[in-house]
Tab-separated table of C-alpha atoms and ligand atoms in Angstrom:
chain	number	residue	atom	x	y	z
A	1	MET	CA	43.161	13.852	-18.056
A	2	ARG	CA	40.594	13.151	-15.360
A	3	ASN	CA	38.165	15.906	-14.429
A	4	ILE	CA	38.430	17.049	-10.835
A	5	ILE	CA	35.766	18.017	-8.324
A	6	PHE	CA	36.925	19.950	-5.290
A	7	ILE	CA	34.919	19.598	-2.149
A	8	ALA	CA	36.095	22.174	0.240
A	9	PRO	CA	34.828	24.649	2.945
A	10	PRO	CA	34.949	28.317	1.888
A	11	ALA	CA	38.541	29.515	1.329
A	12	ALA	CA	40.181	26.093	1.700
A	13	GLY	CA	42.304	26.957	-1.363
A	14	LYS	CA	40.233	25.725	-4.307
A	15	GLY	CA	40.778	28.936	-6.242
A	16	THR	CA	44.495	29.036	-5.793
A	17	ILE	CA	44.972	25.363	-6.679
A	18	SER	CA	42.700	25.708	-9.638
A	19	GLU	CA	44.731	28.617	-11.003
A	20	LYS	CA	47.940	26.581	-10.723
A	21	LEU	CA	46.368	23.563	-12.464
A	22	MET	CA	45.069	25.710	-15.254
A	23	ASP	CA	48.504	27.224	-15.896
A	24	LYS	CA	50.358	23.912	-15.696
A	25	TYR	CA	47.959	21.379	-17.259
A	26	GLY	CA	45.465	23.356	-19.278
A	27	TYR	CA	42.425	22.447	-17.136
A	28	LYS	CA	39.468	24.671	-17.438
A	29	HIS	CA	38.091	26.023	-14.159
A	30	ILE	CA	34.378	25.920	-13.787
A	31	SER	CA	33.224	27.747	-10.628
A	32	THR	CA	29.510	27.873	-10.083
A	33	GLY	CA	30.126	30.788	-7.713
A	34	ASP	CA	31.838	32.773	-10.520
A	35	ILE	CA	29.108	31.924	-13.007
A	36	LEU	CA	26.406	32.998	-10.581
A	37	ARG	CA	28.253	36.233	-9.683
A	38	ASP	CA	28.489	36.964	-13.397
A	39	MET	CA	24.707	36.409	-13.799
A	40	ALA	CA	24.096	38.552	-10.672
A	41	SER	CA	25.921	41.514	-12.223
A	42	ARG	CA	23.084	41.876	-14.786
A	43	ASP	CA	21.095	45.030	-14.189
A	44	ASP	CA	17.644	43.441	-14.164
A	45	GLU	CA	15.251	41.943	-11.602
A	46	PHE	CA	16.770	38.471	-11.795
A	47	GLY	CA	20.326	39.899	-11.419
A	48	HIS	CA	19.292	41.992	-8.372
A	49	SER	CA	17.600	39.106	-6.589
A	50	LEU	CA	20.538	36.805	-7.262
A	51	LYS	CA	22.964	39.426	-5.941
A	52	GLY	CA	20.988	39.504	-2.659
A	53	MET	CA	21.037	35.680	-2.349
A	54	LEU	CA	24.820	35.607	-2.931
A	55	ALA	CA	25.575	38.345	-0.431
A	56	SER	CA	23.700	36.538	2.304
A	57	GLY	CA	25.897	33.418	1.940
A	58	LYS	CA	22.842	31.152	1.437
A	59	LEU	CA	22.669	28.663	-1.437
A	60	VAL	CA	21.027	29.642	-4.679
A	61	PRO	CA	18.055	27.393	-5.768
A	62	ASP	CA	19.239	24.245	-7.462
A	63	GLU	CA	17.426	24.719	-10.802
A	64	ILE	CA	19.219	27.997	-11.439
A	65	VAL	CA	22.548	26.350	-10.836
A	66	TYR	CA	21.814	23.222	-12.931
A	67	GLU	CA	20.889	25.313	-15.996
A	68	ALA	CA	23.921	27.552	-15.720
A	69	LEU	CA	26.252	24.536	-15.217
A	70	LYS	CA	24.812	22.582	-18.151
A	71	ARG	CA	25.299	25.543	-20.473
A	72	ARG	CA	28.925	25.668	-19.389
A	73	LEU	CA	29.575	21.932	-19.733
A	74	LEU	CA	28.213	21.960	-23.304
A	75	MET	CA	30.871	24.449	-24.486
A	76	ASN	CA	33.542	22.648	-26.464
A	77	ASP	CA	36.641	23.770	-24.691
A	78	LEU	CA	36.838	21.039	-22.019
A	79	GLU	CA	38.928	18.275	-23.778
A	80	SER	CA	41.923	18.814	-21.462
A	81	GLY	CA	39.787	18.219	-18.444
A	82	PHE	CA	37.942	20.588	-16.123
A	83	ILE	CA	37.874	21.472	-12.437
A	84	LEU	CA	34.510	21.761	-10.920
A	85	ASP	CA	34.582	24.209	-8.017
A	86	GLY	CA	31.568	24.903	-5.842
A	87	PHE	CA	29.374	22.124	-7.248
A	88	PRO	CA	27.887	19.752	-6.183
A	89	ARG	CA	27.128	21.373	-2.775
A	90	ASN	CA	24.509	18.958	-1.411
A	91	LEU	CA	23.400	15.342	-2.035
A	92	ASN	CA	20.561	16.396	-4.317
A	93	GLN	CA	23.087	18.250	-6.555
A	94	ALA	CA	25.422	15.255	-6.542
A	95	ARG	CA	22.676	12.884	-7.714
A	96	GLU	CA	21.592	15.439	-10.368
A	97	TYR	CA	25.192	15.823	-11.455
A	98	ASP	CA	25.293	12.123	-12.497
A	99	LYS	CA	22.338	12.823	-14.810
A	100	ILE	CA	23.915	16.006	-16.135
A	101	LEU	CA	27.152	14.206	-16.902
A	102	ASP	CA	25.212	11.559	-18.910
A	103	GLU	CA	23.381	14.326	-20.793
A	104	VAL	CA	26.492	16.224	-21.778
A	105	GLY	CA	28.647	13.071	-22.293
A	106	LYS	CA	31.330	13.739	-19.655
A	107	LYS	CA	32.966	11.705	-16.902
A	108	LEU	CA	32.967	12.278	-13.159
A	109	GLY	CA	36.716	11.942	-12.722
A	110	VAL	CA	38.259	12.306	-9.220
A	111	VAL	CA	36.851	14.064	-6.146
A	112	ILE	CA	39.310	15.821	-3.872
A	113	TYR	CA	38.373	17.020	-0.389
A	114	LEU	CA	40.535	19.860	0.882
A	115	ASP	CA	40.473	19.675	4.702
A	116	THR	CA	41.372	22.940	6.503
A	117	PRO	CA	40.859	24.016	10.127
A	118	LYS	CA	38.061	26.548	10.664
A	119	ASP	CA	40.194	29.283	12.244
A	120	ILE	CA	42.487	29.397	9.241
A	121	LEU	CA	39.496	29.574	6.906
A	122	GLU	CA	38.049	32.587	8.635
A	123	LYS	CA	41.319	34.557	8.302
A	124	ARG	CA	41.583	33.619	4.742
A	125	ILE	CA	38.021	34.805	4.052
A	126	VAL	CA	38.151	38.107	5.899
A	127	GLY	CA	41.641	38.964	4.443
A	128	ARG	CA	40.910	37.764	0.884
A	129	ARG	CA	41.353	40.340	-1.874
A	130	ILE	CA	40.739	39.640	-5.588
A	131	CYS	CA	41.999	41.327	-8.714
A	132	SER	CA	39.099	43.092	-10.509
A	133	SER	CA	40.776	42.402	-13.848
A	134	CYS	CA	42.643	39.065	-13.946
A	135	GLY	CA	40.952	37.397	-10.916
A	136	ALA	CA	44.247	36.610	-9.073
A	137	THR	CA	43.699	36.223	-5.331
A	138	TYR	CA	45.680	37.663	-2.434
A	139	ASN	CA	45.430	37.830	1.315
A	140	ILE	CA	46.209	40.704	3.633
A	141	LEU	CA	45.867	38.729	6.971
A	142	THR	CA	47.553	35.328	6.610
A	143	GLY	CA	51.014	36.422	5.444
A	144	ILE	CA	50.706	34.158	2.407
A	145	ASN	CA	50.215	35.906	-0.940
A	146	THR	CA	50.225	39.464	0.463
A	147	PRO	CA	50.067	41.938	-2.440
A	148	LYS	CA	53.347	43.870	-2.800
A	149	LYS	CA	51.459	47.165	-3.072
A	150	ASP	CA	48.362	47.754	-0.989
A	151	GLY	CA	45.178	47.285	-3.041
A	152	ILE	CA	47.010	46.557	-6.328
A	153	CYS	CA	47.423	43.310	-8.273
A	154	ASP	CA	51.056	42.153	-8.521
A	155	LYS	CA	50.390	40.439	-11.827
A	156	CYS	CA	48.547	43.089	-13.859
A	157	GLY	CA	48.438	46.299	-11.723
A	158	SER	CA	44.679	46.489	-11.452
A	159	GLN	CA	42.655	47.322	-8.363
A	160	LEU	CA	41.932	44.611	-5.826
A	161	TYR	CA	38.479	44.263	-4.304
A	162	GLN	CA	36.774	42.358	-1.472
A	163	ARG	CA	33.800	40.117	-2.283
A	164	ASP	CA	30.463	41.192	-0.723
A	165	ASP	CA	30.305	37.807	1.110
A	166	ASP	CA	33.862	37.808	2.432
A	167	ASN	CA	33.032	38.964	5.964
A	168	SER	CA	32.826	37.099	9.359
A	169	GLU	CA	29.043	36.936	9.450
A	170	SER	CA	28.652	35.548	5.963
A	171	PHE	CA	31.549	33.174	6.693
A	172	LYS	CA	29.644	31.600	9.574
A	173	THR	CA	26.646	30.974	7.380
A	174	ARG	CA	28.765	29.514	4.547
A	175	TYR	CA	30.732	27.321	6.967
A	176	GLU	CA	27.590	25.987	8.593
A	177	THR	CA	26.060	25.369	5.209
A	178	PHE	CA	29.201	23.472	4.199
A	179	ILE	CA	29.109	21.232	7.303
A	180	ASN	CA	25.381	20.554	7.123
A	181	GLN	CA	24.928	20.189	3.375
A	182	THR	CA	28.213	19.644	1.535
A	183	TYR	CA	30.162	17.504	4.019
A	184	PRO	CA	27.847	14.491	3.470
A	185	LEU	CA	29.216	14.325	-0.058
A	186	ILE	CA	32.452	12.961	1.272
A	187	ASP	CA	30.812	9.743	2.291
A	188	PHE	CA	28.798	9.644	-0.946
A	189	TYR	CA	31.954	9.746	-3.107
A	190	LYS	CA	34.047	7.628	-0.728
A	191	LYS	CA	31.611	4.741	-1.319
A	192	ARG	CA	32.216	5.096	-5.011
A	193	ASN	CA	36.005	4.935	-4.553
A	194	VAL	CA	36.694	8.295	-6.202
A	195	LEU	CA	37.497	10.332	-3.130
A	196	TYR	CA	40.941	11.669	-2.092
A	197	ASN	CA	41.533	13.563	1.103
A	198	ILE	CA	44.193	16.330	1.489
A	199	ASP	CA	45.072	18.384	4.526
A	200	SER	CA	45.100	21.788	2.926
A	201	ILE	CA	47.082	24.312	4.946
A	202	ASN	CA	50.062	25.330	2.850
A	203	PRO	CA	49.234	25.981	-0.858
A	204	ASP	CA	52.548	24.470	-2.188
A	205	ASP	CA	52.056	21.257	-0.227
A	206	THR	CA	48.433	21.028	-1.331
A	207	MET	CA	49.435	21.544	-4.966
A	208	ARG	CA	52.071	18.783	-4.704
A	209	LYS	CA	49.526	16.326	-3.283
A	210	VAL	CA	46.951	17.223	-5.962
A	211	GLU	CA	49.528	16.610	-8.633
A	212	GLU	CA	50.290	13.180	-7.171
A	213	ILE	CA	46.612	12.285	-7.421
A	214	ILE	CA	46.451	13.568	-11.055
A	215	ASN	CA	49.527	11.552	-12.041
A	216	ASP	CA	48.300	8.376	-10.301
A	217	ASN	CA	44.998	8.620	-12.165
A	218	ASP	CA	46.265	9.463	-15.632
B	301	ADP	P1	32.772	29.933	-1.465
B	301	ADP	O1	33.028	28.562	-1.775
B	301	ADP	O2	34.011	30.721	-1.171
B	301	ADP	O3	31.689	30.138	-0.408
B	301	ADP	P2	31.623	30.287	-4.142
B	301	ADP	O4	32.174	31.271	-5.050
B	301	ADP	O5	31.818	28.836	-4.456
B	301	ADP	O6	32.198	30.675	-2.698
B	301	ADP	O7	30.049	30.472	-3.904
B	301	ADP	C1	29.548	31.766	-3.571
B	301	ADP	C2	28.046	31.674	-3.453
B	301	ADP	O8	27.442	31.248	-4.678
B	301	ADP	C3	27.537	30.622	-2.416
B	301	ADP	O9	27.511	31.149	-1.088
B	301	ADP	C4	26.105	30.378	-2.954
B	301	ADP	O10	25.234	31.437	-2.663
B	301	ADP	C5	26.310	30.397	-4.456
B	301	ADP	N1	26.596	29.066	-5.057
B	301	ADP	C6	27.778	28.680	-5.644
B	301	ADP	N2	27.709	27.382	-6.075
B	301	ADP	C7	26.455	26.935	-5.691
B	301	ADP	C8	25.769	25.709	-5.830
B	301	ADP	N3	26.354	24.624	-6.337
B	301	ADP	N4	24.479	25.623	-5.339
B	301	ADP	C9	23.929	26.708	-4.791
B	301	ADP	N5	24.477	27.898	-4.624
B	301	ADP	C10	25.737	28.086	-5.084
């Protein structure tokens, strides 16, 4: 099984597709955003400053991310492949990732760009709700994945919450950061012949196309 890197603007559907791939193929999902949010929940000075950085929508300093990612890649549960979500986010990180892969003895795999129009992304962000217990995601604005009961997870019955950075203002910063810093990775990976492009509007179509890529590369 090839490892997968998703390159995508905020709310392009990485999380949803990752959940489906985990269920169906046993991939592990490595989200640097989730790892950082977990670190930011610590009640100490480091946790507090990280929480502030995340809420602003700006990128966290590279060194913090590298250390956290290396620790995760060294755990021995990744034989069935892993999905890297949220990393690399700029060219420096992409170059460093090659070194990290060498260090931990893992392969790059395939890189998938999920292309979604900006207006759809904003609705997905502002309407996104996440289960506080199982992490399932919903949306109250797009009509796709609306929770059956207001504020409650369909799957496990726990409370839904809204991320601190899921608002219009933070979306603008995150989208601009994506265009300026992350978008150049598409060219970087295209030159290495590992890049696949998907128009990601409907989650089922996107999943079908991702599965085609996985099967073609098996
Ligand atoms: P989204 O892709 O929806 O913006 P993520 O969960 O991937 O959300 O990331 C949330 C925040 O975590 C980012 O805005 C950034 O502050 C931080 N972050 C995540 N991954 C990285 C990374 N590779 N480098 C720097 N900061 C990161």
